[in-house]
Amino acid sequence: AYVLQSHEEDDRKVRRREKNRVAAQRSRKKQTQKADKLHEEYESLEQENTSLKREIRKLTDEMKHLSDVLKDHEKICPLLHCTMNFVTVPRPDALTSCLPR
């Protein structure tokens, strides 16, 4: 009876070890998949960040250009030179002279 009981305990230990080994494999695989996913997400965010920085530079350059164009225009704009500008509606011919043709 003792030999039979000892053999059953050995079988249980073997099954428990195998079950533990499989669980450990699953856990390592899950960790690896999680790390891979995080790495992909990181790469994607880096690309998006680079793209957004490029867009910021482009928009900043455009804003500077438009600001310069506006400053140049303000120097010659009849609407801004009119002394009655804040009291009356500008003349239609003054307005059309400021608009691009």
Short mmCIF file of C-alpha atoms in Angstrom, two decimals:
data_model
loop_
_atom_site.label_atom_id
_atom_site.label_comp_id
_atom_site.label_asym_id
_atom_site.label_seq_id
_atom_site.Cartn_x
_atom_site.Cartn_y
_atom_site.Cartn_z
CA ALA A 1 0.00 0.00 0.00
CA TYR A 2 2.90 2.38 0.82
CA VAL A 3 4.53 1.84 -2.61
CA LEU A 4 1.19 2.53 -4.35
CA GLN A 5 0.67 5.73 -2.33
CA SER A 6 4.23 6.89 -3.03
CA HIS A 7 3.73 6.23 -6.77
CA GLU A 8 0.48 8.27 -6.77
CA GLU A 9 2.24 11.15 -5.00
CA ASP A 10 5.03 11.04 -7.61
CA ASP A 11 2.42 11.16 -10.39
CA ARG A 12 0.75 14.16 -8.75
CA LYS A 13 4.12 15.93 -8.41
CA VAL A 14 4.90 15.28 -12.08
CA ARG A 15 1.47 16.55 -13.18
CA ARG A 16 1.80 19.60 -10.92
CA ARG A 17 5.29 20.37 -12.31
CA GLU A 18 4.04 19.98 -15.89
CA LYS A 19 1.05 22.22 -15.17
CA ASN A 20 3.36 24.78 -13.56
CA ARG A 21 5.79 24.60 -16.52
CA VAL A 22 2.95 25.22 -19.01
CA ALA A 23 1.62 28.12 -16.89
CA ALA A 24 5.12 29.65 -16.73
CA GLN A 25 5.46 29.35 -20.52
CA ARG A 26 2.09 31.05 -21.00
CA SER A 27 3.07 33.82 -18.60
CA ARG A 28 6.40 34.44 -20.40
CA LYS A 29 4.65 34.45 -23.77
CA LYS A 30 2.07 36.93 -22.48
CA GLN A 31 4.82 39.21 -21.13
CA THR A 32 6.67 39.05 -24.46
CA GLN A 33 3.49 39.90 -26.39
CA LYS A 34 2.81 42.82 -24.02
CA ALA A 35 6.37 44.12 -24.48
CA ASP A 36 6.07 43.78 -28.28
CA LYS A 37 2.77 45.67 -28.27
CA LEU A 38 4.26 48.46 -26.12
CA HIS A 39 7.25 48.69 -28.47
CA GLU A 40 4.96 48.98 -31.52
CA GLU A 41 2.90 51.65 -29.75
CA TYR A 42 6.11 53.53 -28.85
CA GLU A 43 7.31 53.43 -32.48
CA SER A 44 3.92 54.66 -33.71
CA LEU A 45 3.88 57.53 -31.19
CA GLU A 46 7.44 58.51 -32.13
CA GLN A 47 6.42 58.72 -35.80
CA GLU A 48 3.33 60.74 -34.93
CA ASN A 49 5.42 63.07 -32.75
CA THR A 50 7.92 63.64 -35.57
CA SER A 51 5.09 64.33 -38.00
CA LEU A 52 3.43 66.80 -35.61
CA LYS A 53 6.73 68.62 -35.00
CA ARG A 54 7.17 68.94 -38.78
CA GLU A 55 3.63 70.34 -39.07
CA ILE A 56 4.30 72.84 -36.24
CA ARG A 57 7.44 74.07 -38.05
CA LYS A 58 5.49 74.41 -41.31
CA LEU A 59 2.60 76.28 -39.67
CA THR A 60 4.98 78.53 -37.72
CA ASP A 61 6.78 79.43 -40.97
CA GLU A 62 3.44 80.10 -42.67
CA MET A 63 2.28 82.27 -39.77
CA LYS A 64 5.52 84.29 -39.89
CA HIS A 65 5.15 84.77 -43.65
CA LEU A 66 1.51 85.87 -43.34
CA SER A 67 2.41 88.20 -40.49
CA ASP A 68 5.11 89.79 -42.64
CA VAL A 69 2.67 90.14 -45.55
CA LEU A 70 0.14 91.78 -43.22
CA LYS A 71 2.75 94.21 -41.85
CA ASP A 72 3.75 95.17 -45.39
CA HIS A 73 0.11 95.63 -46.33
CA GLU A 74 -0.67 97.74 -43.27
CA LYS A 75 1.89 100.30 -44.48
CA ILE A 76 -0.05 100.94 -47.68
CA CYS A 77 -3.64 100.10 -46.69
CA PRO A 78 -6.01 103.07 -47.25
CA LEU A 79 -8.48 101.63 -44.75
CA LEU A 80 -5.94 101.95 -41.95
CA HIS A 81 -4.96 105.49 -42.97
CA CYS A 82 -8.48 106.90 -43.03
CA THR A 83 -9.03 109.29 -40.10
CA MET A 84 -12.75 108.53 -40.07
CA ASN A 85 -12.17 104.81 -40.05
CA PHE A 86 -13.75 104.26 -36.65
CA VAL A 87 -16.74 106.49 -37.29
CA THR A 88 -17.93 105.73 -40.81
CA VAL A 89 -18.11 102.69 -43.05
CA PRO A 90 -15.12 102.66 -45.42
CA ARG A 91 -15.74 103.71 -49.00
CA PRO A 92 -16.24 100.76 -51.38
CA ASP A 93 -13.45 101.98 -53.68
CA ALA A 94 -11.00 102.09 -50.73
CA LEU A 95 -11.93 98.53 -49.80
CA THR A 96 -11.42 97.20 -53.32
CA SER A 97 -8.00 98.79 -53.56
CA CYS A 98 -6.89 96.67 -50.59
CA LEU A 99 -8.22 93.37 -51.87
CA PRO A 100 -6.00 91.10 -53.98
CA ARG A 101 -6.77 91.13 -57.69
#
